[in-house]
Structures are given as structure tokens and as C-alpha cells.
mmCIF file of C-alpha atoms in Angstrom:
data_model
loop_
_atom_site.group_PDB
_atom_site.id
_atom_site.type_symbol
_atom_site.label_atom_id
_atom_site.label_comp_id
_atom_site.label_asym_id
_atom_site.label_seq_id
_atom_site.Cartn_x
_atom_site.Cartn_y
_atom_site.Cartn_z
ATOM 1 C CA MET N 9 101.544 78.445 61.033
ATOM 2 C CA GLU N 10 103.379 79.844 63.798
ATOM 3 C CA ILE N 11 104.038 83.011 61.627
ATOM 4 C CA ALA N 12 100.278 82.822 61.080
ATOM 5 C CA ASP N 13 99.920 82.968 64.953
ATOM 6 C CA GLN N 14 102.593 85.597 65.923
ATOM 7 C CA LEU N 15 100.645 87.604 63.157
ATOM 8 C CA LYS N 16 97.718 87.476 64.956
ATOM 9 C CA ALA N 17 99.237 88.251 68.153
ATOM 10 C CA LEU N 18 100.467 91.433 66.194
ATOM 11 C CA GLU N 19 97.565 92.622 64.727
ATOM 12 C CA ALA N 20 95.593 92.040 68.460
ATOM 13 C CA GLU N 21 98.681 94.327 70.295
ATOM 14 C CA LYS N 22 98.440 97.051 67.236
ATOM 15 C CA LYS N 23 94.684 97.327 68.291
ATOM 16 C CA ALA N 24 95.309 97.176 72.068
ATOM 17 C CA LEU N 25 97.886 99.770 71.478
ATOM 18 C CA ALA N 26 95.405 102.112 69.395
ATOM 19 C CA ALA N 27 93.061 101.686 72.049
ATOM 20 C CA ARG N 28 95.643 103.071 74.937
ATOM 21 C CA GLU N 29 96.422 105.992 72.469
ATOM 22 C CA LYS N 30 93.026 107.205 71.840
ATOM 23 C CA GLU N 31 92.554 106.807 75.488
ATOM 24 C CA LEU N 32 95.663 108.773 76.098
ATOM 25 C CA LYS N 33 95.143 111.575 73.706
ATOM 26 C CA GLU N 34 91.328 112.099 75.519
ATOM 27 C CA LEU N 35 92.951 112.221 78.838
ATOM 28 C CA ALA N 36 95.646 114.882 77.437
ATOM 29 C CA LYS N 37 92.626 117.043 76.039
ATOM 30 C CA GLU N 38 91.202 116.995 79.338
ATOM 31 C CA GLN N 39 93.760 118.078 81.253
ATOM 32 C CA LYS N 40 94.808 120.888 79.205
ATOM 33 C CA ALA N 41 91.014 122.009 79.224
ATOM 34 C CA ALA N 42 91.609 121.698 83.266
ATOM 35 C CA ALA N 43 94.598 124.001 83.079
ATOM 36 C CA GLN N 44 92.736 126.307 80.651
ATOM 37 C CA LYS N 45 89.903 126.791 83.221
ATOM 38 C CA LEU N 46 92.581 127.096 85.666
ATOM 39 C CA GLU N 47 94.284 129.893 84.315
ATOM 40 C CA GLN N 48 90.884 131.827 83.408
ATOM 41 C CA LEU N 49 89.711 130.905 87.001
ATOM 42 C CA VAL N 50 93.023 132.822 88.262
ATOM 43 C CA LYS N 51 92.915 135.972 85.877
ATOM 44 C CA ALA N 52 89.264 136.564 87.171
ATOM 45 C CA SER N 53 90.478 136.317 90.546
ATOM 46 C CA GLU N 54 92.455 139.388 90.221
ATOM 47 C CA TYR N 55 94.920 138.072 93.092
ATOM 48 C CA GLU N 56 98.330 138.806 91.747
ATOM 49 C CA THR N 57 99.870 135.108 92.230
ATOM 50 C CA PRO N 58 98.221 131.740 91.722
ATOM 51 C CA LYS N 59 100.038 131.006 95.423
ATOM 52 C CA ALA N 60 97.944 134.246 96.821
ATOM 53 C CA LEU N 61 94.930 132.750 95.266
ATOM 54 C CA VAL N 62 95.665 129.298 96.728
ATOM 55 C CA GLU N 63 96.497 130.711 100.216
ATOM 56 C CA ALA N 64 93.734 132.902 100.238
ATOM 57 C CA LEU N 65 91.276 129.578 99.156
ATOM 58 C CA ILE N 66 93.036 128.088 101.784
ATOM 59 C CA GLU N 67 92.424 130.234 104.791
ATOM 60 C CA HIS N 68 88.491 130.879 103.643
ATOM 61 C CA TYR N 69 87.629 126.949 104.086
ATOM 62 C CA GLY N 70 89.446 125.957 106.414
ATOM 63 C CA ILE N 71 91.799 123.503 104.433
ATOM 64 C CA THR N 72 94.506 121.859 106.467
ATOM 65 C CA PHE N 73 97.151 119.360 105.341
ATOM 66 C CA ARG N 74 98.732 116.188 106.949
ATOM 67 C CA GLY N 75 101.402 115.956 104.124
ATOM 68 C CA ARG N 76 105.057 116.942 104.958
ATOM 69 C CA LYS N 77 106.170 120.481 105.332
ATOM 70 C CA LYS N 78 109.622 121.924 103.816
ATOM 71 C CA GLY N 79 111.841 122.472 106.109
ATOM 72 C CA SER N 80 110.187 120.424 109.262
ATOM 73 C CA GLY N 81 112.342 117.433 109.312
ATOM 74 C CA ALA N 82 111.521 113.274 109.552
ATOM 75 C CA LYS N 83 108.617 113.206 111.423
ATOM 76 C CA LYS N 84 105.941 109.988 111.872
ATOM 77 C CA ALA N 85 102.447 109.649 111.470
ATOM 78 C CA ASP N 86 101.703 111.138 115.334
ATOM 79 C CA GLY N 87 103.877 114.022 114.713
ATOM 80 C CA ALA N 88 106.900 112.884 116.703
ATOM 81 C CA PRO N 89 110.420 113.582 115.398
ATOM 82 C CA ARG N 90 111.939 110.133 113.971
ATOM 83 C CA ARG N 91 115.065 108.196 115.754
ATOM 84 C CA ARG N 92 118.039 109.381 114.333
ATOM 85 C CA ARG N 93 120.604 107.040 113.035
ATOM 86 C CA THR N 94 122.099 105.124 115.781
ATOM 87 C CA LYS N 95 125.874 104.275 114.834
ATOM 88 C CA VAL N 96 126.755 100.665 116.470
ATOM 89 C CA THR N 97 130.106 101.009 118.134
ATOM 90 C CA ALA N 98 131.943 97.813 119.535
ATOM 91 C CA GLU N 99 130.998 99.474 123.158
ATOM 92 C CA LEU N 100 127.384 99.970 122.269
ATOM 93 C CA ARG N 101 127.354 96.257 120.795
ATOM 94 C CA ASP N 102 128.969 94.836 123.866
ATOM 95 C CA ALA N 103 127.002 97.072 126.177
ATOM 96 C CA ILE N 104 123.523 95.814 124.875
ATOM 97 C CA LYS N 105 124.392 92.034 124.287
ATOM 98 C CA ASN N 106 125.388 91.849 127.622
ATOM 99 C CA GLU N 107 121.760 93.794 128.965
ATOM 100 C CA VAL N 108 120.356 90.922 126.469
ATOM 101 C CA ALA N 109 122.201 88.126 128.358
ATOM 102 C CA GLY N 110 121.347 89.331 131.750
ATOM 103 C CA GLY N 111 117.588 89.015 131.058
ATOM 104 C CA THR N 112 116.773 91.932 129.642
ATOM 105 C CA SER N 113 114.422 91.487 127.348
ATOM 106 C CA MET N 114 115.408 92.799 123.416
ATOM 107 C CA ASN N 115 112.223 95.206 123.617
ATOM 108 C CA LYS N 116 113.188 96.958 126.792
ATOM 109 C CA VAL N 117 116.383 97.208 125.407
ATOM 110 C CA ALA N 118 115.385 98.660 122.347
ATOM 111 C CA LYS N 119 113.036 101.334 124.234
ATOM 112 C CA ALA N 120 115.360 102.503 126.764
ATOM 113 C CA ARG N 121 118.140 103.143 124.157
ATOM 114 C CA GLU N 122 116.071 104.709 121.801
ATOM 115 C CA ILE N 123 116.872 102.084 119.518
ATOM 116 C CA SER N 124 115.261 100.041 116.787
ATOM 117 C CA TYR N 125 114.233 96.502 117.667
ATOM 118 C CA SER N 126 115.473 95.302 114.517
ATOM 119 C CA VAL N 127 119.271 96.851 114.868
ATOM 120 C CA ILE N 128 118.864 95.247 118.670
ATOM 121 C CA ALA N 129 117.870 91.643 116.532
ATOM 122 C CA LYS N 130 120.976 92.349 114.302
ATOM 123 C CA ILE N 131 123.067 92.752 117.090
ATOM 124 C CA CYS N 132 122.151 89.543 118.983
ATOM 125 C CA LYS N 133 122.194 87.819 116.008
ATOM 126 C CA GLY N 134 125.815 88.958 115.439
ATOM 127 C CA ASP N 135 125.507 90.898 112.602
ATOM 128 C CA TYR N 136 127.813 93.693 113.897
ATOM 129 C CA ASP N 137 130.449 91.439 115.406
ATOM 130 C CA LYS N 138 132.558 92.835 112.777
ATOM 131 C CA VAL N 139 132.714 96.617 114.464
#
């Protein structure tokens, strides 16, 4: 009886795989047709390269991109550069611990020293005591 159940499950898996294969073949056919359409568009445009066509379209339609550009460095969503990774030294650790112990909030210390709050919290928790 157990073998019969396994055979039924196997048949169901075969049907699901056949359906998935059919979907993927249709998607591949659509992608191929789209690629051919793009090739025809580039040839009909009489631009020297596809890049030249894209640049002309971007300029003509005023398209702007929000993504990262090559060589622009890491930036936050608001365009400001990200903080550099902080090298926690024994002196820095002790100074931060003294500031927080003196009554300054961890948030104010983080902003004043331009170190992430999580690093300040780890220092106060003792994660950097071995440094």
C-alpha cells in the first residue's frame, strides 16, 4: 500500500514537472522573440552600436536612473557617501566607554564620532574588550 501511494505521488510530480517544462519553453520562446525584435530595432535605427541607440533614447526621453553607477562609490539612498568602516582600537574603545559612562547617550556618541550605533552598543556591551 505504501508503494502505491509513492507511485501516485511520483505521477503527480511528473505532471507538475511537465507543466513547468511547458511554461519554461513558452518563456524561452517569448524571450527569443523579444531578442529578435530588439535586434531588428537596432538594425533599423541605423545607429552604429546598441549603446549609441540606448544613449540617444535616454537623452530624447529624459530618462534618469537612481541606481549605482560604475565608479561612483558606495552611497546611501539620499546620495550621501556611506561611513567608512571604523577600526576599533583600545583607545577608541576606552574613550567611548568613558563618554557613555559619563552620561552621554550612545546615540549622541555615535553621531559625534560618526560611528554606527550598533558599534557603540557592542563596545558598551563588551564585545570589543579583547582589542
